[in-house]
Amino acid sequence: IRIEADATVQPNGLLRLTDQKPNTIGTTFYRKAVRLLESHINASVRSFSTCIVFAINPTSSKEGGYGFTFTLSPTPYRRRAGSGQYMGLLNNITNGNPRNHVFAVEFDTVQGFKDGSHRMGNHVGVNFNSLQSDFEGPRIYCMTETQNY
């Protein structure tokens, strides 16, 4: 994997994207290109699956963070990507640009910048070229010391 910015691999092997300082960015990308479409005209799109285990630890019980994205993009480095609501993926100029060619599954913990009252704060979203979720749903699994739901 390729690790950039504030991302680190901990001594126990866990990947930490950021520390608990505000407005930080950490990125990690798979080093090899994953071809999802063959180069010939009648090519079908390939599918894939993955499993991600993660924890988002807020600095206090009343705060969250903007979360992170699992991203497919043509390049690993997102030039001038912003922190905070831009999640290290886009910025105020590139957000929404169809030339981004970015697909992201967003794991968000707060209602974000420019999210109307109809938007869920704690959600999983599917985003195309933007940080506005095209599809979203509430988080679907949470584990505590007393119960799983």
CSV table of N, CA and C in Angstrom, one decimal:
chain,number,residue,atom,x,y,z
A,1,ILE,N,0.8,-1.2,0.0
A,1,ILE,CA,0.0,0.0,0.0
A,1,ILE,C,0.9,1.2,0.0
A,2,ARG,N,0.3,2.3,-0.5
A,2,ARG,CA,1.0,3.6,-0.5
A,2,ARG,C,0.4,4.5,0.6
A,3,ILE,N,1.2,5.0,1.5
A,3,ILE,CA,0.7,5.8,2.6
A,3,ILE,C,1.2,7.2,2.4
A,4,GLU,N,0.3,8.2,2.6
A,4,GLU,CA,0.7,9.6,2.4
A,4,GLU,C,0.1,10.4,3.6
A,5,ALA,N,0.6,11.6,3.7
A,5,ALA,CA,0.2,12.7,4.7
A,5,ALA,C,0.3,12.1,6.1
A,6,ASP,N,-0.8,12.2,6.9
A,6,ASP,CA,-0.8,11.8,8.3
A,6,ASP,C,-1.0,10.3,8.5
A,7,ALA,N,-1.2,9.5,7.5
A,7,ALA,CA,-1.5,8.1,7.7
A,7,ALA,C,-0.2,7.4,8.2
A,8,THR,N,-0.4,6.4,9.1
A,8,THR,CA,0.7,5.7,9.6
A,8,THR,C,0.3,4.2,9.8
A,9,VAL,N,1.2,3.3,9.8
A,9,VAL,CA,1.0,1.9,10.2
A,9,VAL,C,1.5,1.8,11.7
A,10,GLN,N,0.6,1.4,12.6
A,10,GLN,CA,1.0,1.3,14.0
A,10,GLN,C,1.8,0.0,14.2
A,11,PRO,N,2.6,0.0,15.3
A,11,PRO,CA,3.4,-1.2,15.6
A,11,PRO,C,2.6,-2.5,15.6
A,12,ASN,N,1.3,-2.5,15.9
A,12,ASN,CA,0.5,-3.7,15.9
A,12,ASN,C,-0.1,-4.0,14.6
A,13,GLY,N,0.3,-3.3,13.5
A,13,GLY,CA,-0.1,-3.5,12.2
A,13,GLY,C,-1.3,-2.8,11.7
A,14,LEU,N,-2.0,-2.1,12.6
A,14,LEU,CA,-3.2,-1.4,12.2
A,14,LEU,C,-2.9,-0.1,11.5
A,15,LEU,N,-3.7,0.3,10.5
A,15,LEU,CA,-3.5,1.5,9.8
A,15,LEU,C,-4.3,2.6,10.5
A,16,ARG,N,-3.6,3.7,10.7
A,16,ARG,CA,-4.3,4.9,11.3
A,16,ARG,C,-4.2,6.0,10.2
A,17,LEU,N,-5.4,6.4,9.8
A,17,LEU,CA,-5.4,7.5,8.7
A,17,LEU,C,-5.0,8.8,9.2
A,18,THR,N,-5.5,9.2,10.4
A,18,THR,CA,-5.2,10.5,11.0
A,18,THR,C,-5.0,10.3,12.5
A,19,ASP,N,-4.4,11.3,13.2
A,19,ASP,CA,-4.4,11.4,14.6
A,19,ASP,C,-5.7,12.2,15.0
A,20,GLN,N,-5.7,12.6,16.2
A,20,GLN,CA,-6.9,13.3,16.7
A,20,GLN,C,-6.8,14.8,16.6
A,21,LYS,N,-5.8,15.3,15.9
A,21,LYS,CA,-5.7,16.8,15.6
A,21,LYS,C,-6.8,17.1,14.6
A,22,PRO,N,-7.4,18.3,14.7
A,22,PRO,CA,-8.4,18.8,13.7
A,22,PRO,C,-7.7,19.0,12.3
A,23,ASN,N,-8.6,18.9,11.3
A,23,ASN,CA,-8.2,19.2,9.9
A,23,ASN,C,-7.0,18.5,9.4
A,24,THR,N,-6.9,17.2,9.6
A,24,THR,CA,-5.8,16.5,9.1
A,24,THR,C,-6.3,15.6,8.0
A,25,ILE,N,-5.3,15.1,7.1
A,25,ILE,CA,-5.6,14.2,6.0
A,25,ILE,C,-4.6,13.1,6.1
A,26,GLY,N,-5.1,11.9,5.9
A,26,GLY,CA,-4.3,10.7,5.8
A,26,GLY,C,-4.9,9.9,4.6
A,27,THR,N,-4.0,9.4,3.7
A,27,THR,CA,-4.5,8.6,2.6
A,27,THR,C,-3.7,7.4,2.5
A,28,THR,N,-4.3,6.3,2.0
A,28,THR,CA,-3.7,5.1,1.7
A,28,THR,C,-4.3,4.5,0.5
A,29,PHE,N,-3.5,4.1,-0.5
A,29,PHE,CA,-3.9,3.5,-1.7
A,29,PHE,C,-3.2,2.2,-2.0
A,30,TYR,N,-3.9,1.3,-2.7
A,30,TYR,CA,-3.3,0.1,-3.2
A,30,TYR,C,-2.4,0.5,-4.3
A,31,ARG,N,-1.2,0.0,-4.3
A,31,ARG,CA,-0.2,0.4,-5.3
A,31,ARG,C,-0.4,0.0,-6.7
A,32,LYS,N,-1.1,-1.1,-7.0
A,32,LYS,CA,-1.3,-1.6,-8.3
A,32,LYS,C,-2.7,-1.1,-8.8
A,33,ALA,N,-2.8,-0.8,-10.1
A,33,ALA,CA,-4.0,-0.4,-10.7
A,33,ALA,C,-5.0,-1.6,-10.7
A,34,VAL,N,-6.3,-1.3,-10.4
A,34,VAL,CA,-7.3,-2.3,-10.5
A,34,VAL,C,-8.2,-2.0,-11.7
A,35,ARG,N,-8.1,-2.8,-12.7
A,35,ARG,CA,-8.8,-2.6,-14.0
A,35,ARG,C,-10.2,-3.0,-13.8
A,36,LEU,N,-11.2,-2.1,-13.9
A,36,LEU,CA,-12.6,-2.5,-13.8
A,36,LEU,C,-13.3,-2.5,-15.2
A,37,LEU,N,-12.6,-2.1,-16.2
A,37,LEU,CA,-13.2,-2.2,-17.6
A,37,LEU,C,-12.1,-2.6,-18.6
A,38,GLU,N,-12.4,-3.6,-19.4
A,38,GLU,CA,-11.4,-4.0,-20.4
A,38,GLU,C,-11.4,-2.9,-21.5
A,39,SER,N,-10.3,-2.9,-22.3
A,39,SER,CA,-10.1,-1.8,-23.2
A,39,SER,C,-10.9,-2.0,-24.5
A,40,HIS,N,-11.5,-3.2,-24.8
A,40,HIS,CA,-12.3,-3.3,-26.0
A,40,HIS,C,-13.7,-2.8,-25.9
A,41,ILE,N,-14.3,-2.5,-27.0
A,41,ILE,CA,-15.6,-1.8,-27.1
A,41,ILE,C,-16.7,-2.4,-26.4
A,42,ASN,N,-16.9,-3.7,-26.5
A,42,ASN,CA,-18.0,-4.4,-25.9
A,42,ASN,C,-17.7,-5.0,-24.5
A,43,ALA,N,-16.8,-4.4,-23.8
A,43,ALA,CA,-16.3,-4.9,-22.6
A,43,ALA,C,-17.4,-4.8,-21.5
A,44,SER,N,-17.4,-5.7,-20.6
A,44,SER,CA,-18.2,-5.6,-19.4
A,44,SER,C,-17.4,-5.1,-18.2
A,45,VAL,N,-18.1,-4.5,-17.3
A,45,VAL,CA,-17.5,-4.0,-16.1
A,45,VAL,C,-17.3,-5.1,-15.2
A,46,ARG,N,-16.1,-5.2,-14.6
A,46,ARG,CA,-15.8,-6.2,-13.6
A,46,ARG,C,-16.3,-5.8,-12.3
A,47,SER,N,-16.6,-6.8,-11.5
A,47,SER,CA,-17.0,-6.5,-10.1
A,47,SER,C,-15.9,-6.9,-9.1
A,48,PHE,N,-16.0,-6.4,-7.9
A,48,PHE,CA,-15.1,-6.8,-6.9
A,48,PHE,C,-15.8,-6.7,-5.5
A,49,SER,N,-15.2,-7.3,-4.5
A,49,SER,CA,-15.7,-7.1,-3.2
A,49,SER,C,-14.6,-6.9,-2.2
A,50,THR,N,-14.8,-6.3,-1.1
A,50,THR,CA,-13.8,-6.0,-0.1
A,50,THR,C,-14.5,-6.0,1.3
A,51,CYS,N,-13.7,-6.1,2.3
A,51,CYS,CA,-14.2,-6.0,3.7
A,51,CYS,C,-13.3,-5.0,4.4
A,52,ILE,N,-14.0,-4.1,5.1
A,52,ILE,CA,-13.2,-3.1,5.8
A,52,ILE,C,-13.7,-3.2,7.3
A,53,VAL,N,-12.7,-3.2,8.2
A,53,VAL,CA,-13.0,-3.2,9.6
A,53,VAL,C,-12.4,-1.9,10.1
A,54,PHE,N,-13.2,-1.0,10.7
A,54,PHE,CA,-12.6,0.3,11.1
A,54,PHE,C,-13.3,0.8,12.4
A,55,ALA,N,-12.7,1.8,13.0
A,55,ALA,CA,-13.2,2.5,14.1
A,55,ALA,C,-13.0,4.0,13.9
A,56,ILE,N,-14.0,4.8,14.2
A,56,ILE,CA,-13.8,6.2,14.2
A,56,ILE,C,-13.9,6.7,15.7
A,57,ASN,N,-12.9,7.2,16.2
A,57,ASN,CA,-12.8,7.6,17.6
A,57,ASN,C,-12.9,9.1,17.7
A,58,PRO,N,-14.1,9.7,18.1
A,58,PRO,CA,-14.1,11.1,18.2
A,58,PRO,C,-13.3,11.6,19.4
A,59,THR,N,-13.0,12.9,19.4
A,59,THR,CA,-12.2,13.5,20.5
A,59,THR,C,-13.1,13.6,21.8
A,60,SER,N,-14.4,13.7,21.7
A,60,SER,CA,-15.3,13.7,22.8
A,60,SER,C,-16.6,13.0,22.4
A,61,SER,N,-17.4,12.7,23.4
A,61,SER,CA,-18.6,11.9,23.2
A,61,SER,C,-19.6,12.8,22.4
A,62,LYS,N,-19.5,14.1,22.4
A,62,LYS,CA,-20.4,15.0,21.7
A,62,LYS,C,-20.0,15.4,20.4
A,63,GLU,N,-18.8,15.0,19.9
A,63,GLU,CA,-18.3,15.4,18.6
A,63,GLU,C,-18.1,14.2,17.8
A,64,GLY,N,-18.1,14.4,16.5
A,64,GLY,CA,-17.7,13.3,15.5
A,64,GLY,C,-16.7,13.9,14.6
A,65,GLY,N,-16.5,13.3,13.5
A,65,GLY,CA,-15.6,13.8,12.5
A,65,GLY,C,-16.3,13.6,11.2
A,66,TYR,N,-15.7,14.1,10.1
A,66,TYR,CA,-16.3,14.0,8.8
A,66,TYR,C,-16.1,12.6,8.3
A,67,GLY,N,-15.3,11.7,8.9
A,67,GLY,CA,-15.2,10.3,8.5
A,67,GLY,C,-14.2,10.1,7.4
A,68,PHE,N,-14.4,9.1,6.6
A,68,PHE,CA,-13.4,8.7,5.6
A,68,PHE,C,-14.1,8.1,4.4
A,69,THR,N,-13.4,7.9,3.3
A,69,THR,CA,-14.0,7.3,2.1
A,69,THR,C,-13.2,6.1,1.7
A,70,PHE,N,-13.8,5.1,1.1
A,70,PHE,CA,-13.2,4.0,0.4
A,70,PHE,C,-13.3,4.5,-1.1
A,71,THR,N,-12.2,4.7,-1.8
A,71,THR,CA,-12.3,5.5,-3.0
A,71,THR,C,-11.7,4.7,-4.2
A,72,LEU,N,-12.3,4.8,-5.3
A,72,LEU,CA,-11.8,4.3,-6.6
A,72,LEU,C,-11.6,5.6,-7.4
A,73,SER,N,-10.3,5.8,-7.9
A,73,SER,CA,-10.0,7.0,-8.7
A,73,SER,C,-8.9,6.6,-9.6
A,74,PRO,N,-8.8,7.4,-10.7
A,74,PRO,CA,-7.7,7.1,-11.7
A,74,PRO,C,-6.3,7.3,-11.2
A,75,THR,N,-6.2,8.1,-10.2
A,75,THR,CA,-4.8,8.4,-9.7
A,75,THR,C,-4.9,8.3,-8.1
A,76,PRO,N,-3.8,7.9,-7.5
A,76,PRO,CA,-3.8,7.7,-6.0
A,76,PRO,C,-3.7,9.1,-5.3
A,77,TYR,N,-3.1,10.0,-5.9
A,77,TYR,CA,-2.8,11.3,-5.3
A,77,TYR,C,-3.9,12.3,-5.7
A,78,ARG,N,-4.6,12.8,-4.7
A,78,ARG,CA,-5.7,13.8,-5.0
A,78,ARG,C,-5.2,15.2,-4.7
A,79,ARG,N,-4.7,15.8,-5.8
A,79,ARG,CA,-4.0,17.1,-5.7
A,79,ARG,C,-4.9,18.1,-5.1
A,80,ARG,N,-4.3,18.8,-4.1
A,80,ARG,CA,-5.0,19.9,-3.4
A,80,ARG,C,-6.3,19.5,-2.7
A,81,ALA,N,-6.4,18.2,-2.3
A,81,ALA,CA,-7.6,17.8,-1.6
A,81,ALA,C,-7.6,18.5,-0.2
A,82,GLY,N,-8.8,18.8,0.2
A,82,GLY,CA,-9.0,19.5,1.4
A,82,GLY,C,-9.3,18.6,2.6
A,83,SER,N,-9.1,19.1,3.8
A,83,SER,CA,-9.4,18.3,5.0
A,83,SER,C,-10.9,18.6,5.4
A,84,GLY,N,-11.3,18.1,6.5
A,84,GLY,CA,-12.7,18.4,7.0
A,84,GLY,C,-13.7,17.8,6.1
A,85,GLN,N,-14.7,18.6,5.7
A,85,GLN,CA,-15.8,18.0,4.9
A,85,GLN,C,-15.3,17.5,3.5
A,86,TYR,N,-14.1,17.8,3.1
A,86,TYR,CA,-13.6,17.3,1.8
A,86,TYR,C,-12.9,15.9,2.0
A,87,MET,N,-12.7,15.5,3.2
A,87,MET,CA,-12.2,14.1,3.6
A,87,MET,C,-10.9,13.7,2.8
A,88,GLY,N,-10.1,14.7,2.5
A,88,GLY,CA,-8.9,14.4,1.8
A,88,GLY,C,-9.1,13.9,0.4
A,89,LEU,N,-10.2,14.0,-0.2
A,89,LEU,CA,-10.6,13.5,-1.5
A,89,LEU,C,-10.7,14.6,-2.5
A,90,LEU,N,-11.5,15.7,-2.2
A,90,LEU,CA,-11.7,16.8,-3.1
A,90,LEU,C,-11.5,18.1,-2.5
A,91,ASN,N,-11.8,19.2,-3.1
A,91,ASN,CA,-11.8,20.5,-2.5
A,91,ASN,C,-12.9,21.4,-3.0
A,92,ASN,N,-13.0,22.6,-2.6
A,92,ASN,CA,-14.1,23.5,-2.9
A,92,ASN,C,-14.2,23.7,-4.5
A,93,ILE,N,-13.1,23.5,-5.2
A,93,ILE,CA,-13.2,23.7,-6.6
A,93,ILE,C,-13.5,22.4,-7.4
A,94,THR,N,-12.9,21.3,-6.9
A,94,THR,CA,-13.1,20.0,-7.6
A,94,THR,C,-14.4,19.3,-7.2
A,95,ASN,N,-14.9,19.6,-6.1
A,95,ASN,CA,-16.2,18.9,-5.6
A,95,ASN,C,-17.3,19.1,-6.6
A,96,GLY,N,-17.8,18.0,-7.1
A,96,GLY,CA,-18.9,18.0,-8.1
A,96,GLY,C,-18.4,18.0,-9.6
A,97,ASN,N,-17.2,18.1,-9.8
A,97,ASN,CA,-16.7,18.1,-11.2
A,97,ASN,C,-16.7,16.7,-11.8
A,98,PRO,N,-17.5,16.5,-13.0
A,98,PRO,CA,-17.6,15.2,-13.6
A,98,PRO,C,-16.3,14.7,-14.1
A,99,ARG,N,-15.3,15.5,-14.3
A,99,ARG,CA,-14.0,15.1,-14.7
A,99,ARG,C,-13.1,14.4,-13.6
A,100,ASN,N,-13.6,14.4,-12.4
A,100,ASN,CA,-12.9,13.8,-11.3
A,100,ASN,C,-12.8,12.3,-11.5
A,101,HIS,N,-13.8,11.6,-12.1
A,101,HIS,CA,-13.8,10.2,-12.3
A,101,HIS,C,-13.5,9.5,-10.9
A,102,VAL,N,-14.2,9.9,-9.9
A,102,VAL,CA,-14.0,9.4,-8.6
A,102,VAL,C,-15.3,8.7,-8.1
A,103,PHE,N,-15.2,7.5,-7.6
A,103,PHE,CA,-16.3,6.8,-6.9
A,103,PHE,C,-15.8,6.6,-5.5
A,104,ALA,N,-16.7,6.9,-4.5
A,104,ALA,CA,-16.3,6.8,-3.1
A,104,ALA,C,-17.5,6.2,-2.3
A,105,VAL,N,-17.2,5.4,-1.4
A,105,VAL,CA,-18.1,5.0,-0.4
A,105,VAL,C,-17.7,5.7,0.9
A,106,GLU,N,-18.6,6.6,1.3
A,106,GLU,CA,-18.3,7.5,2.4
A,106,GLU,C,-18.9,7.0,3.7
A,107,PHE,N,-18.0,7.0,4.7
A,107,PHE,CA,-18.4,6.6,6.1
A,107,PHE,C,-18.3,7.9,6.9
A,108,ASP,N,-19.5,8.5,7.1
A,108,ASP,CA,-19.6,9.8,7.7
A,108,ASP,C,-20.2,9.8,9.1
A,109,THR,N,-19.7,10.7,10.0
A,109,THR,CA,-20.2,10.6,11.3
A,109,THR,C,-21.0,11.9,11.8
A,110,VAL,N,-20.9,12.9,10.9
A,110,VAL,CA,-21.6,14.2,11.3
A,110,VAL,C,-22.3,14.7,10.0
A,111,GLN,N,-23.3,15.6,10.3
A,111,GLN,CA,-23.9,16.3,9.2
A,111,GLN,C,-23.0,17.3,8.7
A,112,GLY,N,-22.6,17.3,7.5
A,112,GLY,CA,-21.5,18.1,7.0
A,112,GLY,C,-21.9,19.4,6.3
A,113,PHE,N,-20.9,20.0,5.8
A,113,PHE,CA,-20.9,21.3,5.1
A,113,PHE,C,-21.9,21.2,4.0
A,114,LYS,N,-22.8,22.1,3.9
A,114,LYS,CA,-23.9,22.2,2.9
A,114,LYS,C,-24.8,21.1,2.9
A,115,ASP,N,-24.9,20.3,3.9
A,115,ASP,CA,-25.9,19.2,4.1
A,115,ASP,C,-27.1,19.9,4.6
A,116,GLY,N,-28.2,19.7,3.9
A,116,GLY,CA,-29.5,20.3,4.4
A,116,GLY,C,-30.0,19.4,5.5
A,117,SER,N,-31.1,19.9,6.1
A,117,SER,CA,-31.6,19.2,7.3
A,117,SER,C,-32.2,17.8,6.9
A,118,HIS,N,-32.4,17.5,5.7
A,118,HIS,CA,-32.9,16.2,5.2
A,118,HIS,C,-31.7,15.2,5.2
A,119,ARG,N,-30.5,15.6,5.3
A,119,ARG,CA,-29.3,14.7,5.2
A,119,ARG,C,-29.0,14.1,6.5
A,120,MET,N,-28.7,12.8,6.5
A,120,MET,CA,-28.3,12.1,7.7
A,120,MET,C,-26.9,12.5,8.1
A,121,GLY,N,-26.7,12.7,9.4
A,121,GLY,CA,-25.3,12.9,9.8
A,121,GLY,C,-24.5,11.7,9.9
A,122,ASN,N,-24.9,10.7,10.6
A,122,ASN,CA,-24.2,9.4,10.8
A,122,ASN,C,-24.7,8.5,9.7
A,123,HIS,N,-23.9,8.4,8.6
A,123,HIS,CA,-24.4,7.6,7.5
A,123,HIS,C,-23.3,6.9,6.6
A,124,VAL,N,-23.7,6.0,5.8
A,124,VAL,CA,-22.9,5.5,4.7
A,124,VAL,C,-23.4,6.0,3.4
A,125,GLY,N,-22.6,6.6,2.6
A,125,GLY,CA,-23.1,7.2,1.4
A,125,GLY,C,-22.3,6.7,0.2
A,126,VAL,N,-22.9,6.7,-1.0
A,126,VAL,CA,-22.2,6.4,-2.2
A,126,VAL,C,-22.1,7.7,-3.0
A,127,ASN,N,-20.9,8.0,-3.4
A,127,ASN,CA,-20.7,9.3,-4.0
A,127,ASN,C,-20.0,9.2,-5.4
A,128,PHE,N,-20.4,9.9,-6.3
A,128,PHE,CA,-19.8,10.0,-7.7
A,128,PHE,C,-19.3,11.4,-7.9
A,129,ASN,N,-18.0,11.6,-8.0
A,129,ASN,CA,-17.4,12.9,-8.4
A,129,ASN,C,-17.7,14.0,-7.4
A,130,SER,N,-18.2,13.7,-6.2
A,130,SER,CA,-18.7,14.7,-5.3
A,130,SER,C,-18.7,14.2,-3.9
A,131,LEU,N,-18.7,15.0,-2.9
A,131,LEU,CA,-18.9,14.6,-1.5
A,131,LEU,C,-20.4,14.7,-1.1
A,132,GLN,N,-21.2,15.0,-2.0
A,132,GLN,CA,-22.7,14.9,-1.7
A,132,GLN,C,-23.1,13.5,-2.1
A,133,SER,N,-23.6,12.8,-1.2
A,133,SER,CA,-24.0,11.4,-1.4
A,133,SER,C,-25.1,11.3,-2.4
A,134,ASP,N,-24.9,10.4,-3.5
A,134,ASP,CA,-25.9,10.2,-4.4
A,134,ASP,C,-26.9,9.2,-3.8
A,135,PHE,N,-26.5,8.3,-3.0
A,135,PHE,CA,-27.3,7.4,-2.3
A,135,PHE,C,-26.7,7.3,-0.9
A,136,GLU,N,-27.6,7.2,0.1
A,136,GLU,CA,-27.1,7.1,1.5
A,136,GLU,C,-28.1,6.3,2.4
A,137,GLY,N,-27.6,5.8,3.5
A,137,GLY,CA,-28.4,5.1,4.4
A,137,GLY,C,-27.8,5.3,5.8
A,138,PRO,N,-28.5,5.0,6.8
A,138,PRO,CA,-27.9,5.1,8.2
A,138,PRO,C,-26.8,4.1,8.4
A,139,ARG,N,-26.0,4.3,9.3
A,139,ARG,CA,-24.9,3.3,9.6
A,139,ARG,C,-25.6,2.0,10.0
A,140,ILE,N,-25.0,0.9,9.7
A,140,ILE,CA,-25.7,-0.3,9.8
A,140,ILE,C,-25.2,-1.3,10.8
A,141,TYR,N,-24.1,-0.9,11.5
A,141,TYR,CA,-23.6,-1.8,12.5
A,141,TYR,C,-22.9,-1.0,13.5
A,142,CYS,N,-23.1,-1.3,14.8
A,142,CYS,CA,-22.4,-0.7,15.8
A,142,CYS,C,-22.1,-1.7,16.9
A,143,MET,N,-20.9,-1.7,17.5
A,143,MET,CA,-20.6,-2.7,18.5
A,143,MET,C,-20.3,-1.9,19.8
A,144,THR,N,-20.9,-2.3,20.9
A,144,THR,CA,-20.6,-1.7,22.2
A,144,THR,C,-20.3,-2.8,23.2
A,145,GLU,N,-20.0,-2.4,24.4
A,145,GLU,CA,-19.7,-3.4,25.4
A,145,GLU,C,-20.9,-4.2,25.8
A,146,THR,N,-22.1,-3.6,25.6
A,146,THR,CA,-23.3,-4.3,26.1
A,146,THR,C,-24.1,-4.9,25.0
A,147,GLN,N,-24.0,-4.4,23.8
A,147,GLN,CA,-24.9,-5.0,22.7
A,147,GLN,C,-24.3,-4.6,21.3
A,148,ASN,N,-24.7,-5.4,20.4
A,148,ASN,CA,-24.4,-5.1,19.0
A,148,ASN,C,-25.8,-4.8,18.3
A,149,TYR,N,-25.8,-3.7,17.5
A,149,TYR,CA,-27.0,-3.4,16.8
A,149,TYR,C,-26.6,-2.7,15.4
